[in-house]
PDB file of C-alpha atoms and ligand atoms in Angstrom:
ATOM      1  CA  UNK A  12       0.000   0.000   0.000  1.00 34.00           C
ATOM      2  CA  UNK A  13       1.086   3.561   0.685  1.00 44.00           C
ATOM      3  CA  UNK A  14       3.299   2.642   3.631  1.00 46.00           C
ATOM      4  CA  UNK A  15       5.668   5.530   4.261  1.00 47.00           C
ATOM      5  CA  UNK A  16       9.381   4.791   4.197  1.00 49.00           C
ATOM      6  CA  UNK A  17      11.891   7.165   5.765  1.00 49.00           C
ATOM      7  CA  UNK A  18      14.697   5.702   3.702  1.00 56.00           C
ATOM      8  CA  UNK A  19      14.978   3.977   0.376  1.00 60.00           C
ATOM      9  CA  UNK A  20      16.992   0.784   0.073  1.00 70.00           C
ATOM     10  CA  UNK A  21      20.047   2.950  -0.674  1.00 74.00           C
ATOM     11  CA  UNK A  22      19.661   5.231   2.369  1.00 83.00           C
ATOM     12  CA  UNK A  23      17.995   8.636   2.739  1.00 89.00           C
ATOM     13  CA  UNK A  24      16.812  10.425  -0.397  1.00 96.00           C
ATOM     14  CA  UNK A  25      19.072  13.402  -1.178  1.00 97.00           C
ATOM     15  CA  UNK A  26      17.566  16.082  -3.423  1.00 98.00           C
ATOM     16  CA  UNK A  27      19.981  17.658  -5.910  1.00 98.00           C
ATOM     17  CA  UNK A  28      19.713  21.307  -6.956  1.00 98.00           C
ATOM     18  CA  UNK A  29      18.403  21.521 -10.532  1.00 98.00           C
ATOM     19  CA  UNK A  30      20.996  23.391 -12.620  1.00 97.00           C
ATOM     20  CA  UNK A  31      18.108  25.199 -14.374  1.00 98.00           C
ATOM     21  CA  UNK A  32      16.049  26.042 -11.272  1.00 97.00           C
ATOM     22  CA  UNK A  33      16.373  29.800 -11.823  1.00 98.00           C
ATOM     23  CA  UNK A  34      14.196  29.340 -14.923  1.00 98.00           C
ATOM     24  CA  UNK A  35      11.115  27.623 -13.499  1.00 98.00           C
ATOM     25  CA  UNK A  36       9.108  27.929 -16.738  1.00 98.00           C
ATOM     26  CA  UNK A  37      11.778  26.078 -18.688  1.00 98.00           C
ATOM     27  CA  UNK A  38      12.228  23.386 -16.036  1.00 98.00           C
ATOM     28  CA  UNK A  39       8.483  22.789 -15.972  1.00 98.00           C
ATOM     29  CA  UNK A  40       8.311  22.486 -19.778  1.00 98.00           C
ATOM     30  CA  UNK A  41      10.656  19.502 -19.457  1.00 97.00           C
ATOM     31  CA  UNK A  42       9.204  18.059 -16.239  1.00 97.00           C
ATOM     32  CA  UNK A  43       5.525  18.223 -17.153  1.00 97.00           C
ATOM     33  CA  UNK A  44       5.815  15.493 -19.780  1.00 97.00           C
ATOM     34  CA  UNK A  45       6.404  12.947 -17.003  1.00 96.00           C
ATOM     35  CA  UNK A  46       3.879  14.412 -14.569  1.00 98.00           C
ATOM     36  CA  UNK A  47       0.506  12.797 -14.038  1.00 95.00           C
ATOM     37  CA  UNK A  48      -1.148  16.153 -13.306  1.00 97.00           C
ATOM     38  CA  UNK A  49      -4.910  16.412 -12.878  1.00 97.00           C
ATOM     39  CA  UNK A  50      -7.271  19.211 -11.949  1.00 97.00           C
ATOM     40  CA  UNK A  51      -9.267  18.343  -8.833  1.00 98.00           C
ATOM     41  CA  UNK A  52     -12.894  19.286  -8.146  1.00 96.00           C
ATOM     42  CA  UNK A  53     -13.304  21.462  -5.058  1.00 96.00           C
ATOM     43  CA  UNK A  54     -15.143  19.662  -2.291  1.00 97.00           C
ATOM     44  CA  UNK A  55     -18.487  21.150  -1.290  1.00 98.00           C
ATOM     45  CA  UNK A  56     -17.924  22.571   2.229  1.00 97.00           C
ATOM     46  CA  UNK A  57     -21.548  21.736   3.090  1.00 97.00           C
ATOM     47  CA  UNK A  58     -20.879  17.979   2.746  1.00 97.00           C
ATOM     48  CA  UNK A  59     -21.119  16.494   6.262  1.00 97.00           C
ATOM     49  CA  UNK A  60     -17.789  15.215   7.592  1.00 97.00           C
ATOM     50  CA  UNK A  61     -17.701  11.527   8.589  1.00 97.00           C
ATOM     51  CA  UNK A  62     -16.500  10.287  11.995  1.00 96.00           C
ATOM     52  CA  UNK A  63     -13.274   8.804  10.646  1.00 97.00           C
ATOM     53  CA  UNK A  64     -12.073  12.078   9.141  1.00 98.00           C
ATOM     54  CA  UNK A  65     -10.760  15.482  10.195  1.00 98.00           C
ATOM     55  CA  UNK A  66     -11.984  18.471   8.205  1.00 98.00           C
ATOM     56  CA  UNK A  67      -9.387  21.025   7.109  1.00 99.00           C
ATOM     57  CA  UNK A  68     -10.346  24.472   5.817  1.00 99.00           C
ATOM     58  CA  UNK A  69      -7.658  26.322   3.839  1.00 99.00           C
ATOM     59  CA  UNK A  70      -7.259  30.055   3.356  1.00 99.00           C
ATOM     60  CA  UNK A  71      -4.258  32.168   2.376  1.00 99.00           C
ATOM     61  CA  UNK A  72      -3.243  35.657   1.284  1.00 99.00           C
ATOM     62  CA  UNK A  73      -6.029  37.342   3.195  1.00 99.00           C
ATOM     63  CA  UNK A  74      -3.958  40.577   3.303  1.00 99.00           C
ATOM     64  CA  UNK A  75      -5.923  42.233   6.150  1.00 98.00           C
ATOM     65  CA  UNK A  76      -9.176  41.836   4.139  1.00 98.00           C
ATOM     66  CA  UNK A  77     -10.833  38.684   5.484  1.00 98.00           C
ATOM     67  CA  UNK A  78     -11.603  40.556   8.698  1.00 98.00           C
ATOM     68  CA  UNK A  79     -14.299  42.403   6.688  1.00 97.00           C
ATOM     69  CA  UNK A  80     -15.802  39.356   4.923  1.00 98.00           C
ATOM     70  CA  UNK A  81     -19.281  38.080   5.886  1.00 96.00           C
ATOM     71  CA  UNK A  82     -19.163  35.924   9.027  1.00 93.00           C
ATOM     72  CA  UNK A  83     -20.059  32.769   7.044  1.00 96.00           C
ATOM     73  CA  UNK A  84     -17.280  33.306   4.461  1.00 98.00           C
ATOM     74  CA  UNK A  85     -15.101  30.663   6.118  1.00 98.00           C
ATOM     75  CA  UNK A  86     -16.929  27.325   6.457  1.00 98.00           C
ATOM     76  CA  UNK A  87     -16.684  25.370   9.710  1.00 98.00           C
ATOM     77  CA  UNK A  88     -14.254  22.506  10.158  1.00 98.00           C
ATOM     78  CA  UNK A  89     -11.869  21.000  12.687  1.00 98.00           C
ATOM     79  CA  UNK A  90      -8.687  22.743  11.568  1.00 99.00           C
ATOM     80  CA  UNK A  91      -8.178  26.071   9.803  1.00 99.00           C
ATOM     81  CA  UNK A  92      -4.959  26.407   7.790  1.00 99.00           C
ATOM     82  CA  UNK A  93      -3.568  29.769   6.600  1.00 99.00           C
ATOM     83  CA  UNK A  94      -0.647  29.733   4.128  1.00 99.00           C
ATOM     84  CA  UNK A  95       0.713  33.239   4.737  1.00 99.00           C
ATOM     85  CA  UNK A  96       0.356  36.891   3.717  1.00 99.00           C
ATOM     86  CA  UNK A  97      -2.036  37.613   6.555  1.00 98.00           C
ATOM     87  CA  UNK A  98      -1.132  41.323   6.349  1.00 98.00           C
ATOM     88  CA  UNK A  99      -0.055  43.919   3.788  1.00 98.00           C
ATOM     89  CA  UNK A 100       3.210  45.038   5.387  1.00 98.00           C
ATOM     90  CA  UNK A 101       3.359  43.195   8.719  1.00 98.00           C
ATOM     91  CA  UNK A 102       2.110  46.076  10.871  1.00 98.00           C
ATOM     92  CA  UNK A 103       1.479  44.774  14.421  1.00 98.00           C
ATOM     93  CA  UNK A 104      -2.001  46.302  14.401  1.00 98.00           C
ATOM     94  CA  UNK A 105      -2.844  44.240  11.278  1.00 98.00           C
ATOM     95  CA  UNK A 106      -1.580  41.120  13.062  1.00 98.00           C
ATOM     96  CA  UNK A 107      -3.600  41.886  16.188  1.00 98.00           C
ATOM     97  CA  UNK A 108      -6.729  42.473  14.106  1.00 98.00           C
ATOM     98  CA  UNK A 109      -6.204  39.136  12.356  1.00 98.00           C
ATOM     99  CA  UNK A 110      -5.738  37.428  15.716  1.00 98.00           C
ATOM    100  CA  UNK A 111      -8.985  38.972  17.010  1.00 98.00           C
ATOM    101  CA  UNK A 112     -10.727  37.770  13.841  1.00 98.00           C
ATOM    102  CA  UNK A 113      -9.447  34.205  14.431  1.00 98.00           C
ATOM    103  CA  UNK A 114     -11.174  34.241  17.822  1.00 98.00           C
ATOM    104  CA  UNK A 115     -14.544  34.652  16.044  1.00 98.00           C
ATOM    105  CA  UNK A 116     -14.059  31.453  13.971  1.00 98.00           C
ATOM    106  CA  UNK A 117     -15.438  28.127  15.273  1.00 98.00           C
ATOM    107  CA  UNK A 118     -12.535  25.821  14.267  1.00 98.00           C
ATOM    108  CA  UNK A 119     -10.991  23.835  17.136  1.00 98.00           C
ATOM    109  CA  UNK A 120      -7.472  24.399  15.821  1.00 98.00           C
ATOM    110  CA  UNK A 121      -5.946  27.113  13.652  1.00 99.00           C
ATOM    111  CA  UNK A 122      -2.527  26.848  12.049  1.00 99.00           C
ATOM    112  CA  UNK A 123      -0.866  29.884  10.471  1.00 99.00           C
ATOM    113  CA  UNK A 124       2.395  30.611   8.648  1.00 99.00           C
ATOM    114  CA  UNK A 125       3.819  33.963   7.485  1.00 99.00           C
ATOM    115  CA  UNK A 126       4.348  35.127   3.911  1.00 99.00           C
ATOM    116  CA  UNK A 127       6.537  37.713   2.222  1.00 99.00           C
ATOM    117  CA  UNK A 128       4.109  40.529   3.140  1.00 99.00           C
ATOM    118  CA  UNK A 129       4.301  39.695   6.847  1.00 99.00           C
ATOM    119  CA  UNK A 130       7.561  41.641   6.969  1.00 98.00           C
ATOM    120  CA  UNK A 131       7.937  42.002  10.730  1.00 98.00           C
ATOM    121  CA  UNK A 132       7.955  38.213  11.240  1.00 98.00           C
ATOM    122  CA  UNK A 133      11.284  38.125   9.377  1.00 98.00           C
ATOM    123  CA  UNK A 134      13.946  39.561  11.673  1.00 97.00           C
ATOM    124  CA  UNK A 135      16.312  39.981   8.717  1.00 98.00           C
ATOM    125  CA  UNK A 136      13.928  42.690   7.395  1.00 98.00           C
ATOM    126  CA  UNK A 137      14.200  44.911  10.489  1.00 97.00           C
ATOM    127  CA  UNK A 138      16.527  47.485   8.912  1.00 97.00           C
ATOM    128  CA  UNK A 139      14.557  47.531   5.643  1.00 98.00           C
ATOM    129  CA  UNK A 140      11.105  48.218   7.099  1.00 98.00           C
ATOM    130  CA  UNK A 141      11.065  51.945   6.331  1.00 97.00           C
ATOM    131  CA  UNK A 142      10.954  51.033   2.644  1.00 97.00           C
ATOM    132  CA  UNK A 143       7.324  50.084   3.334  1.00 98.00           C
ATOM    133  CA  UNK A 144       6.845  53.040   5.707  1.00 98.00           C
ATOM    134  CA  UNK A 145       6.866  50.697   8.683  1.00 98.00           C
ATOM    135  CA  UNK A 146       8.642  52.363  11.620  1.00 98.00           C
ATOM    136  CA  UNK A 147      10.822  49.996  13.611  1.00 97.00           C
ATOM    137  CA  UNK A 148      10.371  52.098  16.762  1.00 98.00           C
ATOM    138  CA  UNK A 149       6.573  52.039  16.402  1.00 98.00           C
ATOM    139  CA  UNK A 150       6.633  48.259  16.021  1.00 98.00           C
ATOM    140  CA  UNK A 151       8.697  47.981  19.195  1.00 98.00           C
ATOM    141  CA  UNK A 152       6.382  50.356  21.078  1.00 98.00           C
ATOM    142  CA  UNK A 153       3.307  48.357  19.994  1.00 98.00           C
ATOM    143  CA  UNK A 154       4.875  45.114  21.166  1.00 98.00           C
ATOM    144  CA  UNK A 155       5.822  46.674  24.501  1.00 98.00           C
ATOM    145  CA  UNK A 156       2.265  48.001  25.006  1.00 98.00           C
ATOM    146  CA  UNK A 157       0.994  44.480  24.407  1.00 98.00           C
ATOM    147  CA  UNK A 158       3.557  42.910  26.701  1.00 98.00           C
ATOM    148  CA  UNK A 159       5.288  40.769  24.069  1.00 98.00           C
ATOM    149  CA  UNK A 160       8.772  40.613  22.534  1.00 98.00           C
ATOM    150  CA  UNK A 161       8.006  39.381  19.018  1.00 98.00           C
ATOM    151  CA  UNK A 162       5.136  39.893  16.582  1.00 98.00           C
ATOM    152  CA  UNK A 163       4.453  36.142  16.448  1.00 98.00           C
ATOM    153  CA  UNK A 164       3.458  36.355  20.117  1.00 98.00           C
ATOM    154  CA  UNK A 165       0.493  38.523  19.030  1.00 98.00           C
ATOM    155  CA  UNK A 166      -0.934  35.352  17.419  1.00 98.00           C
ATOM    156  CA  UNK A 167      -2.485  33.883  20.555  1.00 98.00           C
ATOM    157  CA  UNK A 168      -5.475  32.271  18.812  1.00 98.00           C
ATOM    158  CA  UNK A 169      -3.542  29.885  16.568  1.00 99.00           C
ATOM    159  CA  UNK A 170      -0.438  27.773  16.253  1.00 99.00           C
ATOM    160  CA  UNK A 171       2.222  29.735  14.353  1.00 99.00           C
ATOM    161  CA  UNK A 172       4.593  27.562  12.341  1.00 99.00           C
ATOM    162  CA  UNK A 173       7.967  28.726  11.032  1.00 99.00           C
ATOM    163  CA  UNK A 174      10.083  25.800   9.833  1.00 99.00           C
ATOM    164  CA  UNK A 175       8.319  23.736  12.459  1.00 99.00           C
ATOM    165  CA  UNK A 176       5.661  21.075  12.936  1.00 98.00           C
ATOM    166  CA  UNK A 177       2.498  20.540  14.919  1.00 99.00           C
ATOM    167  CA  UNK A 178       0.720  17.209  15.282  1.00 98.00           C
ATOM    168  CA  UNK A 179      -3.090  17.298  15.490  1.00 98.00           C
ATOM    169  CA  UNK A 180      -5.174  14.093  15.756  1.00 98.00           C
ATOM    170  CA  UNK A 181      -1.980  12.195  14.860  1.00 98.00           C
ATOM    171  CA  UNK A 182      -1.639  14.195  11.616  1.00 98.00           C
ATOM    172  CA  UNK A 183       1.778  15.867  11.114  1.00 98.00           C
ATOM    173  CA  UNK A 184       1.526  19.424   9.799  1.00 99.00           C
ATOM    174  CA  UNK A 185       4.721  21.289   8.857  1.00 99.00           C
ATOM    175  CA  UNK A 186       4.823  24.978   7.905  1.00 99.00           C
ATOM    176  CA  UNK A 187       7.445  27.235   6.293  1.00 99.00           C
ATOM    177  CA  UNK A 188       7.267  30.853   5.008  1.00 99.00           C
ATOM    178  CA  UNK A 189      10.199  30.888   2.519  1.00 99.00           C
ATOM    179  CA  UNK A 190       9.707  31.597  -1.179  1.00 98.00           C
ATOM    180  CA  UNK A 191      11.905  32.357  -4.211  1.00 98.00           C
ATOM    181  CA  UNK A 192      13.282  35.910  -4.277  1.00 98.00           C
ATOM    182  CA  UNK A 193      10.890  38.514  -5.705  1.00 98.00           C
ATOM    183  CA  UNK A 194      11.083  42.216  -4.906  1.00 97.00           C
ATOM    184  CA  UNK A 195      13.196  41.803  -1.736  1.00 98.00           C
ATOM    185  CA  UNK A 196      10.253  41.101   0.569  1.00 98.00           C
ATOM    186  CA  UNK A 197      10.205  38.984   3.729  1.00 98.00           C
ATOM    187  CA  UNK A 198      11.438  35.372   3.729  1.00 99.00           C
ATOM    188  CA  UNK A 199      12.816  35.792   0.172  1.00 98.00           C
ATOM    189  CA  UNK A 200      15.655  33.445  -0.837  1.00 98.00           C
ATOM    190  CA  UNK A 201      17.576  32.761  -4.036  1.00 98.00           C
ATOM    191  CA  UNK A 202      16.217  29.896  -6.110  1.00 98.00           C
ATOM    192  CA  UNK A 203      18.287  26.714  -5.991  1.00 98.00           C
ATOM    193  CA  UNK A 204      20.624  25.917  -3.095  1.00 98.00           C
ATOM    194  CA  UNK A 205      19.220  28.510  -0.646  1.00 98.00           C
ATOM    195  CA  UNK A 206      15.654  27.284  -1.079  1.00 98.00           C
ATOM    196  CA  UNK A 207      16.658  23.616  -0.931  1.00 98.00           C
ATOM    197  CA  UNK A 208      18.423  24.152   2.429  1.00 98.00           C
ATOM    198  CA  UNK A 209      15.069  25.150   3.967  1.00 98.00           C
ATOM    199  CA  UNK A 210      13.191  22.277   2.319  1.00 98.00           C
ATOM    200  CA  UNK A 211      15.793  19.830   3.631  1.00 98.00           C
ATOM    201  CA  UNK A 212      14.478  20.586   7.135  1.00 98.00           C
ATOM    202  CA  UNK A 213      11.030  19.147   6.296  1.00 98.00           C
ATOM    203  CA  UNK A 214      10.654  15.729   7.968  1.00 98.00           C
ATOM    204  CA  UNK A 215       9.593  12.756   5.826  1.00 98.00           C
ATOM    205  CA  UNK A 216       6.766  12.056   8.270  1.00 98.00           C
ATOM    206  CA  UNK A 217       4.976  15.277   7.202  1.00 98.00           C
ATOM    207  CA  UNK A 218       1.381  14.540   6.147  1.00 98.00           C
ATOM    208  CA  UNK A 219       0.306  18.107   5.352  1.00 99.00           C
ATOM    209  CA  UNK A 220       2.920  20.587   4.162  1.00 99.00           C
ATOM    210  CA  UNK A 221       2.173  24.315   4.214  1.00 99.00           C
ATOM    211  CA  UNK A 222       4.526  26.715   2.409  1.00 99.00           C
ATOM    212  CA  UNK A 223       3.713  30.265   1.358  1.00 99.00           C
ATOM    213  CA  UNK A 224       4.816  29.746  -2.245  1.00 98.00           C
ATOM    214  CA  UNK A 225       3.661  26.898  -4.508  1.00 99.00           C
ATOM    215  CA  UNK A 226       6.006  24.350  -6.077  1.00 99.00           C
ATOM    216  CA  UNK A 227       6.691  24.650  -9.808  1.00 98.00           C
ATOM    217  CA  UNK A 228       3.815  23.333 -11.932  1.00 98.00           C
ATOM    218  CA  UNK A 229       1.076  23.213  -9.283  1.00 98.00           C
ATOM    219  CA  UNK A 230      -0.862  26.428  -8.690  1.00 98.00           C
ATOM    220  CA  UNK A 231       2.070  28.607  -9.787  1.00 98.00           C
ATOM    221  CA  UNK A 232       0.991  30.068 -13.136  1.00 98.00           C
ATOM    222  CA  UNK A 233       1.632  33.805 -13.064  1.00 98.00           C
ATOM    223  CA  UNK A 234      -0.791  36.183 -14.801  1.00 97.00           C
ATOM    224  CA  UNK A 235       1.617  36.395 -17.770  1.00 98.00           C
ATOM    225  CA  UNK A 236       1.533  32.600 -18.239  1.00 97.00           C
ATOM    226  CA  UNK A 237       5.005  31.951 -16.839  1.00 98.00           C
ATOM    227  CA  UNK A 238       5.725  29.451 -14.054  1.00 98.00           C
ATOM    228  CA  UNK A 239       7.077  30.992 -10.868  1.00 98.00           C
ATOM    229  CA  UNK A 240       6.903  28.101  -8.370  1.00 98.00           C
ATOM    230  CA  UNK A 241       9.933  26.570  -6.682  1.00 99.00           C
ATOM    231  CA  UNK A 242      11.645  23.701  -8.526  1.00 98.00           C
ATOM    232  CA  UNK A 243      13.428  22.415  -5.414  1.00 98.00           C
ATOM    233  CA  UNK A 244      10.111  22.362  -3.542  1.00 98.00           C
ATOM    234  CA  UNK A 245       8.442  20.106  -6.123  1.00 98.00           C
ATOM    235  CA  UNK A 246      11.415  17.726  -6.094  1.00 98.00           C
ATOM    236  CA  UNK A 247      11.358  17.662  -2.277  1.00 98.00           C
ATOM    237  CA  UNK A 248       7.626  16.937  -2.237  1.00 98.00           C
ATOM    238  CA  UNK A 249       7.623  14.272  -4.923  1.00 98.00           C
ATOM    239  CA  UNK A 250      10.934  12.501  -4.286  1.00 98.00           C
ATOM    240  CA  UNK A 251      11.468  12.789  -0.532  1.00 98.00           C
ATOM    241  CA  UNK A 252       8.680  14.054   1.740  1.00 98.00           C
ATOM    242  CA  UNK A 253       5.610  12.754  -0.174  1.00 98.00           C
ATOM    243  CA  UNK A 254       2.944  14.524   1.914  1.00 98.00           C
ATOM    244  CA  UNK A 255      -0.690  13.744   1.095  1.00 98.00           C
ATOM    245  CA  UNK A 256      -1.487  17.454   0.923  1.00 99.00           C
ATOM    246  CA  UNK A 257       0.464  20.577   0.062  1.00 99.00           C
ATOM    247  CA  UNK A 258      -1.076  23.962   0.878  1.00 99.00           C
ATOM    248  CA  UNK A 259       0.194  27.260  -0.520  1.00 99.00           C
ATOM    249  CA  UNK A 260      -0.874  30.711  -1.633  1.00 99.00           C
ATOM    250  CA  UNK A 261       1.365  33.597  -2.786  1.00 99.00           C
ATOM    251  CA  UNK A 262       0.586  33.373  -6.505  1.00 99.00           C
ATOM    252  CA  UNK A 263      -2.980  34.640  -6.129  1.00 98.00           C
ATOM    253  CA  UNK A 264      -3.947  33.793  -9.719  1.00 98.00           C
ATOM    254  CA  UNK A 265      -2.843  30.179  -9.114  1.00 98.00           C
ATOM    255  CA  UNK A 266      -5.826  29.576  -6.775  1.00 98.00           C
ATOM    256  CA  UNK A 267      -7.246  26.062  -7.118  1.00 98.00           C
ATOM    257  CA  UNK A 268      -6.626  22.350  -6.580  1.00 98.00           C
ATOM    258  CA  UNK A 269      -4.433  19.971  -8.579  1.00 98.00           C
ATOM    259  CA  UNK A 270      -2.976  16.512  -8.028  1.00 98.00           C
ATOM    260  CA  UNK A 271       0.055  14.548  -9.185  1.00 98.00           C
ATOM    261  CA  UNK A 272      -1.700  11.255  -8.499  1.00 98.00           C
ATOM    262  CA  UNK A 273      -0.377  11.056  -4.912  1.00 98.00           C
ATOM    263  CA  UNK A 274      -0.119  14.546  -3.412  1.00 98.00           C
ATOM    264  CA  UNK A 275      -3.029  16.988  -3.640  1.00 98.00           C
ATOM    265  CA  UNK A 276      -1.867  20.582  -4.129  1.00 99.00           C
ATOM    266  CA  UNK A 277      -4.087  23.385  -2.844  1.00 99.00           C
ATOM    267  CA  UNK A 278      -3.325  26.996  -3.719  1.00 99.00           C
ATOM    268  CA  UNK A 279      -5.720  28.601  -1.244  1.00 99.00           C
ATOM    269  CA  UNK A 280      -5.136  32.297  -2.107  1.00 99.00           C
ATOM    270  CA  UNK A 281      -8.194  34.088  -0.803  1.00 99.00           C
ATOM    271  CA  UNK A 282      -7.312  37.381  -2.478  1.00 98.00           C
ATOM    272  CA  UNK A 283      -7.271  37.753  -6.247  1.00 98.00           C
ATOM    273  CA  UNK A 284      -4.492  39.416  -8.207  1.00 98.00           C
ATOM    274  CA  UNK A 285      -6.198  42.712  -7.362  1.00 98.00           C
ATOM    275  CA  UNK A 286      -6.162  41.929  -3.618  1.00 98.00           C
ATOM    276  CA  UNK A 287      -9.911  41.352  -3.377  1.00 98.00           C
ATOM    277  CA  UNK A 288     -10.932  38.518  -0.979  1.00 98.00           C
ATOM    278  CA  UNK A 289     -13.135  36.774  -3.578  1.00 98.00           C
ATOM    279  CA  UNK A 290     -11.820  33.186  -3.647  1.00 98.00           C
ATOM    280  CA  UNK A 291     -13.723  30.846  -1.306  1.00 98.00           C
ATOM    281  CA  UNK A 292     -11.821  28.758   1.269  1.00 98.00           C
ATOM    282  CA  UNK A 293     -10.883  25.241   0.080  1.00 98.00           C
ATOM    283  CA  UNK A 294     -11.914  22.263   2.190  1.00 98.00           C
ATOM    284  CA  UNK A 295     -10.603  18.690   2.439  1.00 98.00           C
ATOM    285  CA  UNK A 296     -11.164  15.760   4.786  1.00 98.00           C
ATOM    286  CA  UNK A 297      -8.136  13.860   6.084  1.00 98.00           C
ATOM    287  CA  UNK A 298      -8.528  10.269   7.373  1.00 98.00           C
ATOM    288  CA  UNK A 299      -7.701  10.011  11.090  1.00 97.00           C
ATOM    289  CA  UNK A 300      -4.547   7.862  11.413  1.00 96.00           C
ATOM    290  CA  UNK A 301      -4.964   4.493  13.164  1.00 93.00           C
ATOM    291  CA  UNK A 302      -4.822   4.659  16.948  1.00 92.00           C
ATOM    292  CA  UNK A 303      -6.138   8.253  17.178  1.00 92.00           C
TER     293      UNK A 303
HETATM  294  P1  5GP B 412       2.241  38.965  -3.117  1.00 54.19           P
HETATM  295  O1  5GP B 412       2.776  40.353  -3.376  1.00 54.19           O
HETATM  296  O2  5GP B 412       0.924  39.026  -2.390  1.00 54.19           O
HETATM  297  O3  5GP B 412       3.247  38.088  -2.456  1.00 54.19           O
HETATM  298  O4  5GP B 412       1.969  38.339  -4.538  1.00 54.19           O
HETATM  299  C1  5GP B 412       0.994  38.956  -5.357  1.00 54.19           C
HETATM  300  C2  5GP B 412       1.245  38.703  -6.802  1.00 54.19           C
HETATM  301  O5  5GP B 412       2.589  39.077  -7.147  1.00 54.19           O
HETATM  302  C3  5GP B 412       1.131  37.262  -7.236  1.00 54.19           C
HETATM  303  O6  5GP B 412      -0.216  36.901  -7.430  1.00 54.19           O
HETATM  304  C4  5GP B 412       1.949  37.268  -8.516  1.00 54.19           C
HETATM  305  O7  5GP B 412       1.187  37.801  -9.587  1.00 54.19           O
HETATM  306  C5  5GP B 412       3.072  38.244  -8.186  1.00 54.19           C
HETATM  307  N1  5GP B 412       4.254  37.513  -7.732  1.00 54.19           N
HETATM  308  C6  5GP B 412       4.570  37.115  -6.481  1.00 54.19           C
HETATM  309  N2  5GP B 412       5.732  36.434  -6.458  1.00 54.19           N
HETATM  310  C7  5GP B 412       6.169  36.387  -7.723  1.00 54.19           C
HETATM  311  C8  5GP B 412       7.331  35.832  -8.352  1.00 54.19           C
HETATM  312  O8  5GP B 412       8.193  35.195  -7.741  1.00 54.19           O
HETATM  313  N3  5GP B 412       7.443  36.031  -9.711  1.00 54.19           N
HETATM  314  C9  5GP B 412       6.499  36.704 -10.436  1.00 54.19           C
HETATM  315  N4  5GP B 412       6.683  36.843 -11.755  1.00 54.19           N
HETATM  316  N5  5GP B 412       5.400  37.227  -9.873  1.00 54.19           N
HETATM  317  C10 5GP B 412       5.224  37.079  -8.535  1.00 54.19           C
HETATM  318 MN1   MN B 413      -0.193  37.532  -1.301  1.00 54.19          MN
HETATM  319 MN1   MN B 414       6.578  11.287   3.929  1.00 54.19          MN
HETATM  320 MN1   MN B 415       3.067  36.392  -1.115  1.00 54.19          MN
END
């Protein structure tokens, strides 16, 4: 069956950097011939969940807009997943507002990662914040007023993942904010080696992988038709980690669900290319592992 193996007969799987990974469109042209890619119908969120399954509800790229959506915009479920870009520029007041909004949702668990727009989550951006008219001193003052040291501590109504894992109902969920360099935003890294180093931290036992950016080929078509997903991420997913689900956002126009025959890829971008929160949340049911 689909028994997971940590190691192949020859030892652990080592992913090699693709020499062409800086040109994702070109890599995908070659790769897609051997891919068994299918479009997947979105599940109706009104379908009742069965006892043997956990319902996941995916949103992403809400960019400080979902707080103003109708209260029934996000369907109920056991676990809410957010794949990053919760804010526009990482202002602590945007984060606090999002956290207050989370408190109004009925889900038993909420799991959130940051995206490139959530600038203040990335400590390496501290000296660059004024580029987005974010004042470092004001951020510090806000945190002090709220009695916390870091912006992630403002997220009290969810589990915040940053290159880390949480296990819910025996299901391993790993989250990571990094994406290929674009415009010098938060958690930007060069394609190739730099990206692969982060993906090498993802444990094989991951069942649901959340990254802000999509992998090449799955939910990563830019408005101009080019592919902008991460090559090293797709190789890591397909050759080493093999999660049953991958959740992303970031490329808003890549919203939707696809499959490679094993992993289901959900680009859950709530906002459209024009930053309007028009795309409905995407729902899936995950079978509860044996013994849970
Ligand atoms: P965001 O600024 O919210 O991270 O991304 C918004 C939009 O910027 C995306 O929907 C996409 O059109 C564009 N974008 C983001 N990252 C990239 C990238 O790496 N390459 C290209 N060409 N466009 C990107
Ligand atoms: Mn976004
Ligand atoms: Mn695995
Ligand atoms: Mn983004």
